[in-house]
Coordinates of C-alpha atoms in Angstrom, one line a residue:
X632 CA 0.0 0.0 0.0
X633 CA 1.7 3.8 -1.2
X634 CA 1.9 5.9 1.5
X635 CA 1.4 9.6 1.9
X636 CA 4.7 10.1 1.5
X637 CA 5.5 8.2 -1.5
X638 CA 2.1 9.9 -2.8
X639 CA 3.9 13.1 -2.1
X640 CA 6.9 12.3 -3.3
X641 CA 5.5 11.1 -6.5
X642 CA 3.2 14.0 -7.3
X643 CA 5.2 16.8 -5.0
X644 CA 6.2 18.7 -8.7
X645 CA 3.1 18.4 -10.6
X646 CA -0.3 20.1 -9.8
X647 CA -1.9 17.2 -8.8
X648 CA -4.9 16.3 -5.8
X649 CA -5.8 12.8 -4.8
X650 CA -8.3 11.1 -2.9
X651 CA -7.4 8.0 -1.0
X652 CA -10.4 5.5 -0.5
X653 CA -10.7 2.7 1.9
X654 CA -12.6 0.0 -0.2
X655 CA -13.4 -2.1 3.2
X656 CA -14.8 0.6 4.8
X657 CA -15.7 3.1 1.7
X658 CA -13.7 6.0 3.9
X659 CA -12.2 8.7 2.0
X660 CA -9.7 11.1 2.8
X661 CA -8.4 14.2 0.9
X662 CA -4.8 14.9 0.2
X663 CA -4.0 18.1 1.9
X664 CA -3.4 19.7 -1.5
X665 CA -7.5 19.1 -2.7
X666 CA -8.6 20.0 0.3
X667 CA -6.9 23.2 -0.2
X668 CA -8.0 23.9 -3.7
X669 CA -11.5 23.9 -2.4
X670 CA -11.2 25.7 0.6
X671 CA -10.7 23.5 3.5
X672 CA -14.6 23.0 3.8
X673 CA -16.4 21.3 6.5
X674 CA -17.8 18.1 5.5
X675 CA -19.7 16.7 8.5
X676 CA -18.0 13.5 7.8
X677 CA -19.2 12.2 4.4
X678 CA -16.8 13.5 2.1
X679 CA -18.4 11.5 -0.8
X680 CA -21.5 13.0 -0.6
X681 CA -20.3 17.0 0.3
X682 CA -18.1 16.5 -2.6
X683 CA -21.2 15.4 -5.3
X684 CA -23.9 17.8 -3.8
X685 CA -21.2 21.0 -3.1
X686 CA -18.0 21.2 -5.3
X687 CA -18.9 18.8 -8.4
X688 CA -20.6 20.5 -11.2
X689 CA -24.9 19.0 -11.8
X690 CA -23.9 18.1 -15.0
X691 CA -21.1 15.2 -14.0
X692 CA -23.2 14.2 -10.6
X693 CA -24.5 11.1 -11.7
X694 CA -21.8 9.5 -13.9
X695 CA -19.1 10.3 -11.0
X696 CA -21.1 8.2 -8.6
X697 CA -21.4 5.6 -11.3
X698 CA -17.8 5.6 -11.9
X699 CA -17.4 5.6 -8.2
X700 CA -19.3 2.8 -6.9
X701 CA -17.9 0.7 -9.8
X702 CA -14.1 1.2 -8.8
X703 CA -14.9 1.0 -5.3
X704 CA -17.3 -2.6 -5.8
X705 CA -15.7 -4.1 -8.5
X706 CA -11.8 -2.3 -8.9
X707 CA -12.6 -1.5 -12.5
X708 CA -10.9 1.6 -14.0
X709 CA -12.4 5.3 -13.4
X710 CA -11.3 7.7 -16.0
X711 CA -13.7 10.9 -16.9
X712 CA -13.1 14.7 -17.2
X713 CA -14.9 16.8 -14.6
X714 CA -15.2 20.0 -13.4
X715 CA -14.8 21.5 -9.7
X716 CA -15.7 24.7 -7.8
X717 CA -12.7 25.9 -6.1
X718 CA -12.4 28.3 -3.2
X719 CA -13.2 31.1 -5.5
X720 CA -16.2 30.1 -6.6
X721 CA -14.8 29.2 -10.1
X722 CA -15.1 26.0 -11.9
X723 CA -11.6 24.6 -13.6
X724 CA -11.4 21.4 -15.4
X725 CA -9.8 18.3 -13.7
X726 CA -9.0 15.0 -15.0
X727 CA -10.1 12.6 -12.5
X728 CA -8.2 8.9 -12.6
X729 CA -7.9 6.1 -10.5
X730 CA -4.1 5.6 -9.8
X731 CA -2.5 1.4 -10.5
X732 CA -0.5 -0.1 -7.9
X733 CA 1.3 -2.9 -8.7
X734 CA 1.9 -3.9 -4.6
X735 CA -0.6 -6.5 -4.4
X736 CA -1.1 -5.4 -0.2
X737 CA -2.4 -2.2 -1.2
X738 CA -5.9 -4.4 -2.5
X739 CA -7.4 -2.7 -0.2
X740 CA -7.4 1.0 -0.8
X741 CA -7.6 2.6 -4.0
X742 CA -6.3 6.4 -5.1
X743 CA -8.3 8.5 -7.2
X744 CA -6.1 11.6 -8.5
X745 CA -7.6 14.5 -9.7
X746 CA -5.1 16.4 -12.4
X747 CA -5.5 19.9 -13.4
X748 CA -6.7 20.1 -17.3
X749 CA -8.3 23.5 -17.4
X750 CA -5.5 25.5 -19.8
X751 CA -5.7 22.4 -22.2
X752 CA -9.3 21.9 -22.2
X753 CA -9.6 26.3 -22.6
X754 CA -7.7 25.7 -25.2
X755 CA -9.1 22.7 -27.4
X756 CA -12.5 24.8 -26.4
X757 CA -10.9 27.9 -28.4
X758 CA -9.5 25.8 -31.2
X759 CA -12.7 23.8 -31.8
X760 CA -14.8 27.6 -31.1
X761 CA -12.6 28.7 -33.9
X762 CA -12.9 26.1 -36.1
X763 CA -16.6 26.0 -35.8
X764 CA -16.5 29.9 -37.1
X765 CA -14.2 29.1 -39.6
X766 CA -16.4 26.1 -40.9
X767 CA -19.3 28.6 -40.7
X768 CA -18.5 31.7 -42.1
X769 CA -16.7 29.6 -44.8
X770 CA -19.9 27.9 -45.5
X771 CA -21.9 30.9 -45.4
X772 CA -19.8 33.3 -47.4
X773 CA -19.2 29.9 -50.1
X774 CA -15.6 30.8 -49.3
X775 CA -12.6 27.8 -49.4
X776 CA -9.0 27.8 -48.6
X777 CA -6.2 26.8 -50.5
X778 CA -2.2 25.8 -50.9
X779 CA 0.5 26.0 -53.6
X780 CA 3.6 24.4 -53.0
X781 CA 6.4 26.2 -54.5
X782 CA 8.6 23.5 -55.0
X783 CA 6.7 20.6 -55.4
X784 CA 3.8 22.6 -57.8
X785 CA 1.8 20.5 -55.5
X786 CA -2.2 22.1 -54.8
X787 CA -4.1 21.8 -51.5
X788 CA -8.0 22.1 -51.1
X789 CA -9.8 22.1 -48.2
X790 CA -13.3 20.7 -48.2
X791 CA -15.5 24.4 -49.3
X792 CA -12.7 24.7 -52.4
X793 CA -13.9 21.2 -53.5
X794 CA -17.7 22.1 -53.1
X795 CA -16.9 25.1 -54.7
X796 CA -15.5 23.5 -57.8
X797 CA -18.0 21.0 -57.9
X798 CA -15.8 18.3 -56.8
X799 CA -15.9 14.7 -55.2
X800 CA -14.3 15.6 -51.4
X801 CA -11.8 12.6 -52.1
X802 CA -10.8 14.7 -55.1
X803 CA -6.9 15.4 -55.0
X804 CA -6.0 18.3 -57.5
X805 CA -2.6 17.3 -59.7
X806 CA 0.0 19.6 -60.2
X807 CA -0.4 19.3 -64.1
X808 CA -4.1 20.5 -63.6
X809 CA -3.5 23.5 -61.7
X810 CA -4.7 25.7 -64.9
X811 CA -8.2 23.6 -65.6
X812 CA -9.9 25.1 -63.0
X813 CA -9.3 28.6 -64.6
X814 CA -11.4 30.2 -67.3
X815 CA -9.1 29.9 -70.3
X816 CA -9.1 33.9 -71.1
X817 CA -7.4 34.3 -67.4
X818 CA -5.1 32.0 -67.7
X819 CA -3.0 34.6 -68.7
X820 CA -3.4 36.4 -65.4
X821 CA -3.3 33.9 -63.6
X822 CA 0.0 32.5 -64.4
X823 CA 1.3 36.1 -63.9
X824 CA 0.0 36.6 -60.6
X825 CA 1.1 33.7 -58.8
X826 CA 4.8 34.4 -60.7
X827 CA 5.0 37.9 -58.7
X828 CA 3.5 36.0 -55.4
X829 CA 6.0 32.9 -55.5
X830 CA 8.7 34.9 -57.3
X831 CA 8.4 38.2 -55.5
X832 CA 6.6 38.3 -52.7
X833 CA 3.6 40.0 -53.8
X834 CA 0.3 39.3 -53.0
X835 CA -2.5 39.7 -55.0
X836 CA -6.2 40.2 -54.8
X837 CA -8.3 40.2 -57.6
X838 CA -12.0 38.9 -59.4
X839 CA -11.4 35.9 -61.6
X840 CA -13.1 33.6 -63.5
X841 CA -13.2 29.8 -62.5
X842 CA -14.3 26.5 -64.3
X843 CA -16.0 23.5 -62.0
X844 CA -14.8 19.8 -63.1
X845 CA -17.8 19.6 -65.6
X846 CA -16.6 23.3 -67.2
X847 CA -19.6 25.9 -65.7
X848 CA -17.8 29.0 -65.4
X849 CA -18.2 31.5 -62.4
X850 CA -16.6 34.1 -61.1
X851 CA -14.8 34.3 -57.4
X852 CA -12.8 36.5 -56.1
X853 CA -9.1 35.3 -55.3
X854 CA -6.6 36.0 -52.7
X855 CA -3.2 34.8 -52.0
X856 CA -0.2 35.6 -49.6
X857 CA 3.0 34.2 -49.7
X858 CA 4.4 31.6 -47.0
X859 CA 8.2 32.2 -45.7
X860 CA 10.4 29.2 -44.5
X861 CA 12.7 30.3 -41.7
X862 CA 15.5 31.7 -43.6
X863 CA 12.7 33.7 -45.7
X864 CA 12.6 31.7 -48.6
X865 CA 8.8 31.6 -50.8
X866 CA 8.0 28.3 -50.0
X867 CA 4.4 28.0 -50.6
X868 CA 1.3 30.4 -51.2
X869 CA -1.6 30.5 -49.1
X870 CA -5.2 31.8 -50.2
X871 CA -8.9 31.2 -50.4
X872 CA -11.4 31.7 -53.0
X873 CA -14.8 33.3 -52.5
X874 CA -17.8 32.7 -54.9
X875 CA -19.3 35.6 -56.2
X876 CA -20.8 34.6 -59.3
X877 CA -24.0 35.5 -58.2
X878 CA -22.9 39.3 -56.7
X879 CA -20.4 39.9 -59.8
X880 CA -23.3 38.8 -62.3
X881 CA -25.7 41.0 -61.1
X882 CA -23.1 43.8 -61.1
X883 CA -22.2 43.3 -64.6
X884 CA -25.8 43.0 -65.5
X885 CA -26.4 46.1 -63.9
X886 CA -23.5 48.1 -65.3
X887 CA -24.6 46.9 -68.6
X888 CA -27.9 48.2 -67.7
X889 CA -26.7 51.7 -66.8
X890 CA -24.5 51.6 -69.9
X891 CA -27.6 50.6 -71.9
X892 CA -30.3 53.1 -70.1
X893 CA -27.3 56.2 -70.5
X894 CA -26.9 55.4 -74.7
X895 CA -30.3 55.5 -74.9
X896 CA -31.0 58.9 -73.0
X897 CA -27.4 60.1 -74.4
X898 CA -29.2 59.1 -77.7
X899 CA -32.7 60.7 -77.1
X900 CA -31.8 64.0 -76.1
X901 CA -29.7 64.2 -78.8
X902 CA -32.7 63.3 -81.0
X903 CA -35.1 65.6 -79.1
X904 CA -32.4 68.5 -79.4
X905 CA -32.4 67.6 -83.1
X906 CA -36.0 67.5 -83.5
X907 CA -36.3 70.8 -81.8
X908 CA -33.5 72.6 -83.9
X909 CA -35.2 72.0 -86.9
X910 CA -38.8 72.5 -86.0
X911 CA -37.9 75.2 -85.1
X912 CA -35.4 76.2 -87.6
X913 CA -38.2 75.6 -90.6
X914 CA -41.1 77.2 -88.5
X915 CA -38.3 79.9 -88.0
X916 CA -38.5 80.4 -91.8
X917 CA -41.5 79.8 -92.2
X918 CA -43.0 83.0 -89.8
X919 CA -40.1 85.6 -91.9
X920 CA -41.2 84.6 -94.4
X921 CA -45.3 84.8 -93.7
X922 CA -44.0 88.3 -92.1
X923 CA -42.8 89.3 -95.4
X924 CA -45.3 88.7 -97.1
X925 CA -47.2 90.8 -95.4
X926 CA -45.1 93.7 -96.2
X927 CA -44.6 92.8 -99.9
X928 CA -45.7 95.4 -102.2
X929 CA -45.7 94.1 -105.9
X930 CA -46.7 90.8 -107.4
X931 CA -43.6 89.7 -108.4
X932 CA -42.0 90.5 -104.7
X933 CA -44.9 87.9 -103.3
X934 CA -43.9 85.2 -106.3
X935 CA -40.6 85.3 -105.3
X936 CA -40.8 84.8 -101.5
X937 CA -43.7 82.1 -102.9
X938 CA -40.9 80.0 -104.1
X939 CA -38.9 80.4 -100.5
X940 CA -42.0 78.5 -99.2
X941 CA -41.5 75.9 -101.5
X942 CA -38.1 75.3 -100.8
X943 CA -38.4 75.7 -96.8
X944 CA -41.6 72.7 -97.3
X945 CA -38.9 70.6 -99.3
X946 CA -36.7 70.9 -96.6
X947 CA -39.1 70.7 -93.7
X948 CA -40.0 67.4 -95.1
X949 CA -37.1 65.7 -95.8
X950 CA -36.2 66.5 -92.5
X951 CA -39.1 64.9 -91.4
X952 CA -38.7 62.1 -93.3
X953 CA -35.1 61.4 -91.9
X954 CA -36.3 61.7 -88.3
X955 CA -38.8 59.3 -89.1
X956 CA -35.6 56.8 -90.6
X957 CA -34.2 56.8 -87.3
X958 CA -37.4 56.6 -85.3
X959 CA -37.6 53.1 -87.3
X960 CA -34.6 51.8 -87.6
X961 CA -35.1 51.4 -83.8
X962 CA -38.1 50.2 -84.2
X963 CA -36.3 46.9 -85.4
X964 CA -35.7 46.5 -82.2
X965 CA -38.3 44.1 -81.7
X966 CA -37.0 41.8 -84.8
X967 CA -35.8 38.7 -83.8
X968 CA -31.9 37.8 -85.1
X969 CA -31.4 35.1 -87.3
X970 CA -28.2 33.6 -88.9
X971 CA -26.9 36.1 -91.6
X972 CA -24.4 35.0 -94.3
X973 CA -22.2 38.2 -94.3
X974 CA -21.6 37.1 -98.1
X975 CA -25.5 37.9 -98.9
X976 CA -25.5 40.9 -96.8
X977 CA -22.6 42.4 -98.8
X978 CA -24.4 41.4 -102.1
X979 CA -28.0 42.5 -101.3
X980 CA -26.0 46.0 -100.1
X981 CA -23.8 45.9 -103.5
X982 CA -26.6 45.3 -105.8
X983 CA -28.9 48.6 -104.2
X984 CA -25.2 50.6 -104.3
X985 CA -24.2 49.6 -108.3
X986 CA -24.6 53.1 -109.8
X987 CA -23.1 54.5 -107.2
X988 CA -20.0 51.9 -107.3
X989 CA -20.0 52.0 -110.9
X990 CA -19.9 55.4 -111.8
X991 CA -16.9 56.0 -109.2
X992 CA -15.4 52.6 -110.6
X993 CA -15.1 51.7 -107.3
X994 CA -13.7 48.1 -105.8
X995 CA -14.9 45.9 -103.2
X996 CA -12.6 43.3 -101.6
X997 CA -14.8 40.8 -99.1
X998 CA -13.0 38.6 -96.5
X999 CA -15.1 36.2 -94.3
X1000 CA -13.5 32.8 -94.4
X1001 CA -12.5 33.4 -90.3
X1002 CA -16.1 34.4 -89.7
X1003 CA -18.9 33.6 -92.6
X1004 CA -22.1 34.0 -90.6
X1005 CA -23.4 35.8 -87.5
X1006 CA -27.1 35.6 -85.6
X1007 CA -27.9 39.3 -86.3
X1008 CA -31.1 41.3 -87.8
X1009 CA -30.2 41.2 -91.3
X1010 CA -31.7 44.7 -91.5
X1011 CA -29.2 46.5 -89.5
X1012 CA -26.0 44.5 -90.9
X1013 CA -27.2 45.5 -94.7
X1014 CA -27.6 48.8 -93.6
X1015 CA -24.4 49.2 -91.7
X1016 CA -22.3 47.7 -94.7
X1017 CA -24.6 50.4 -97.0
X1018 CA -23.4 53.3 -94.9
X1019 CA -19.9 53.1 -94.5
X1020 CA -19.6 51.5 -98.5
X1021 CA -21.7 54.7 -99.6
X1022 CA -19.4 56.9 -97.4
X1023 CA -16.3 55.8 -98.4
X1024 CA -17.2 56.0 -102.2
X1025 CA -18.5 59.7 -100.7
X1026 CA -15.2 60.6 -99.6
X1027 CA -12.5 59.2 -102.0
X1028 CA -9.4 61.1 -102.5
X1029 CA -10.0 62.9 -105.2
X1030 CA -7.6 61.3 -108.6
X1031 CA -7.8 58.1 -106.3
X1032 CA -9.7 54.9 -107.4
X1033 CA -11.2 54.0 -104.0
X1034 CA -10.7 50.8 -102.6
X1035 CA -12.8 49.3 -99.7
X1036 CA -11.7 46.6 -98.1
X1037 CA -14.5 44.4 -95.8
X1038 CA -13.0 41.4 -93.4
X1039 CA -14.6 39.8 -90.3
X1040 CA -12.6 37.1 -87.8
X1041 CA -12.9 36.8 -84.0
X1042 CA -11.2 39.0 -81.3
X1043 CA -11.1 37.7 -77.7
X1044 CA -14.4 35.7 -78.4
X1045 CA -16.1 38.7 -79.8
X1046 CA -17.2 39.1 -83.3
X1047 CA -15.5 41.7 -85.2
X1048 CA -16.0 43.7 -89.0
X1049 CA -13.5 45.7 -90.4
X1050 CA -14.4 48.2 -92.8
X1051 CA -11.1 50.0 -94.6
X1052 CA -10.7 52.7 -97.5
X1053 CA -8.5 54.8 -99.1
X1054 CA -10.6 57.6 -99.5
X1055 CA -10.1 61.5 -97.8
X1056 CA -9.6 60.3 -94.0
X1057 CA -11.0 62.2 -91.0
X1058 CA -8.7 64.6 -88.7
X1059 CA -9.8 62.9 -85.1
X1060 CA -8.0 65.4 -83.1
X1061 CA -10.5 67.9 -84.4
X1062 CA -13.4 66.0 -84.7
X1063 CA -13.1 62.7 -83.2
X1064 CA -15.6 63.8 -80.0
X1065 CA -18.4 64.4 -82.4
X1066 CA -17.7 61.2 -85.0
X1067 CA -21.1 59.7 -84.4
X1068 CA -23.1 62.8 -83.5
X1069 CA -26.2 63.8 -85.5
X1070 CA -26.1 65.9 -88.3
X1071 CA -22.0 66.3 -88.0
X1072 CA -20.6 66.1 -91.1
X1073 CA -16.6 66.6 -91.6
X1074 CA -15.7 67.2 -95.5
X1075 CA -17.5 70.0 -97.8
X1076 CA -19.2 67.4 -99.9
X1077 CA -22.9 68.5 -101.5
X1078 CA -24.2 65.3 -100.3
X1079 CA -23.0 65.4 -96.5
X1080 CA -26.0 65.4 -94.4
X1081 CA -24.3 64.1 -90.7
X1082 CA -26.9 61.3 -90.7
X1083 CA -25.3 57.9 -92.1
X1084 CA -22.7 57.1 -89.2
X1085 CA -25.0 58.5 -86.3
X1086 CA -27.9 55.8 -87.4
X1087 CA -24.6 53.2 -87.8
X1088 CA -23.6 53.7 -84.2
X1089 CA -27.5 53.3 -83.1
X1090 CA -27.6 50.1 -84.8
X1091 CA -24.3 48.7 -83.7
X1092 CA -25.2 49.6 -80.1
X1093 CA -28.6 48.2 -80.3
X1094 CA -27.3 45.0 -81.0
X1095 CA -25.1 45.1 -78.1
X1096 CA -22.4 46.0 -80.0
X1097 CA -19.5 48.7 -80.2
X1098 CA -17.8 50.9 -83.0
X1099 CA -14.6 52.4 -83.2
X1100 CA -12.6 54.3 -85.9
X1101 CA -9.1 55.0 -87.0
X1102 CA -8.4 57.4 -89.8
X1103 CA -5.2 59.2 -91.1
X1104 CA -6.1 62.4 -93.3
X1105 CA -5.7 61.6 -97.0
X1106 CA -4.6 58.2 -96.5
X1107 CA -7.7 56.6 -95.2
X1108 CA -10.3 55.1 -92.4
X1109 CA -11.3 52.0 -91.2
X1110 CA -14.5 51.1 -89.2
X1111 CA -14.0 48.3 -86.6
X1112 CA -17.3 46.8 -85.1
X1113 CA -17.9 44.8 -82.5
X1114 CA -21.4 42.7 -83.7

């Protein structure tokens, strides 16, 4: 049988409290130390039950007497985690164990120690507290942590990455895959982003766009920091990705909205100024002319400002009737596109245009093998070609014969046509703000009227589309659109 002493001796450096039970009698006494940590109390004799009803917390009542009577009756181990009120008033974890002897004459008593536990179990409550708000926000927010081995190329996922990806969770990324999982116009990016991180040191931050295993693209936004070994060397980079396809969808739906809604009221007080100027312009006319009337004196004086009525009605209509062109060219609008051979556009557009390209001996040179067809409202395409044709016969260089030169191929995924002459050019500097306004016109030609490329750039942007120009004076222009 161990006796104080060698108890003391054995547990004299470590925070330890025992119990010492006689399992004849069922008498327990306290090591001086546990009688100590909860305040030297009183116990009337049964320390059993004092301990269960006045230090032991509710919740482990019942199991320590379990545990108890079953060491006590029939030697069997006692092992549980508990918790105690000490002298302050404050519950701490303890460990409570029965302690082996291997002196068979010590059958008859049995030690119970009771080991302090309450920094470790603070702390496996603060890492699994932790881990719980990581799991949670990182479900919630649909946001996943990753690693990049700089040496190996090796990738780590943890289980939100996978789901975000679409993946099994026994999915193990490969080194050679680490670019699959990116949209293929990023890849780019990408690859230059984690070059500065795992090169350089510099951490990036950015929206990309991702691919699942079975390909759906969405966008997340990426971040990544390097990782330092202890003689700061790059050894890794650490980062998560956060979904926001959803957010970044709606954002771009609603830029494109704004964009859309500012065109068109960009587009209809210019029409609405228009329309004013030349109401008013003709009515302007119109009343000097009624006025002077009035004061004419002679016959002849009236025929003549007759004929200045005439003209001004000429004029007042074919205003009218050009407002009325644009008013339903948008109209088409509500056409539904179809698949256009860009081929029968051009000839449909050559055939209404032969005097014109005749007389001016004019020459056509057609490209579309990267690009022969495009869902579009033939409509708007045949009247886009007709425009910029007819303008750059217009506006040849004089002792030139004017070549226009038509190609379409794909740019970045977008469909592109290219529209070049030879003809007088446009100075941008000077009038490249006001290229597509109403009614601008930019050479002293008798058939200028500042209509043909503003009703152009309402039907490119219509479609969803965007045009751009480049011109050098006297050398030439071309038209690049986005369909």
């Amino acid at each position: 049988m161990l006796s104080d002493l060698q108890l003391n001796s054995i547990l004299e450096d470590f925070d330890v409290a025992y119990w010492k039970i006689n399992l004849l009698t069922k008498e327990i006494s306290w090591s001086s130390h546990f009688n100590n940590l909860v305040g030297d109390p009183d116990t009337a004799g049964d320390k059993l039950e004092y301990f269960l009803n006045n230090i032991l917390h509710n919740d482990y009542r019942y199991d320590f007497r379990e545990h108890f009577e079953e060491l006590t009756n029939h030697s069997r181990s006692f092992t549980s985690e508990i918790r105690i009120k000490l002298e302050n008033g404050k519950y701490r974890w303890f460990e409570c164990r029965n302690l082996k002897s291997r002196d068979k004459s010590s059958n008859d008593t049995a030690v119970l120690l009771f080991v302090n536990i309450h920094q470790a179990k603070r702390d496996e409550y603060t890492i699994e507290e932790n881990f719980f708000y990581y799991r949670e926000t990182a479900e919630m927010t649909s946001t996943g942590g990753w690693y990049y081995d700089v040496t190996s190329g090796a990738v780590y996922w943890d289980n939100v990455t996978k789901k975000i990806l679409n993946c099994p969770l026994n999915h193990e990324p490969k080194p050679e895959d680490k670019m699959r999982f990116y949209a293929e116009e990023h890849h780019e990016k990408v690859t230059n982003m984690f070059n500065k991180c795992s090169n350089y040191g510099i951490p990036f931050k950015v929206e990309i766009k991702m691919r699942t295993l079975h390909n759906r693209e969405f966008w997340v936004r990426a971040t990544g920091k390097p990782v330092y070994n202890n003689d700061q060397e790059i050894i890794g980079i650490r980062g998560v990705y956060q979904d926001i396809d959803e957010q970044k969808t709606n954002e771009l739906n609603l830029q494109n909205s704004l964009d859309i809604i500012a065109s068109q009221n960009s587009r209809l007080f210019n029409f609405a100024h228009i329309v004013s100027h030349q109401l008013r312009c003709h009515s302007s006319n119109l009343s000097l002319i009624s006025q002077l009337l009035g004061e004419a004196k002679t016959p002849e004086d009236k025929l003549d400002l007759l004929i200045n009525v005439s003209d001004i009605s000429k004029n007042l209509e074919q205003a009218i009737v050009e407002l009325n062109a644009i008013v339903t060219k948008q109209n088409n609008l509500k056409k539904e596109r179809q698949v256009v051979r860009f081929k029968d556009a051009l000839d449909m557009v050559i055939a209404s245009a032969s005097s014109l390209i005749k007389r001016e001996n004019a020459e056509i040179v057609a490209e579309f093998s990267q690009l022969n067809e495009i869902n579009y409202i033939s409509e708007y395409l045949e009247s886009i070609l007709l425009n910029l044709i007819t303008n750059a016969i217009k506006y040849r260089f004089e002792g030139r014969k004017p070549v226009i030169f038509i190609q379409t191929y794909k740019e970045n995924g977008e469909n592109i046509l290219e529209i070049s002459d030879n003809g007088m050019g446009i100075d941008l500097d000077e009038h490249g703000d006001k290229m597509f306004g109403m009614y601008k016109t930019f050479h002293r030609h008798p058939e200028a009227n500042g209509i043909g490329l503003f009703i152009t750039k309402n039907q490119v942007e219509t479609m969803g589309g965007k045009i751009s120009v480049t011109s050098t004076v006297n050398i030439g222009t071309t038209f690049k659109i986005t369909l």
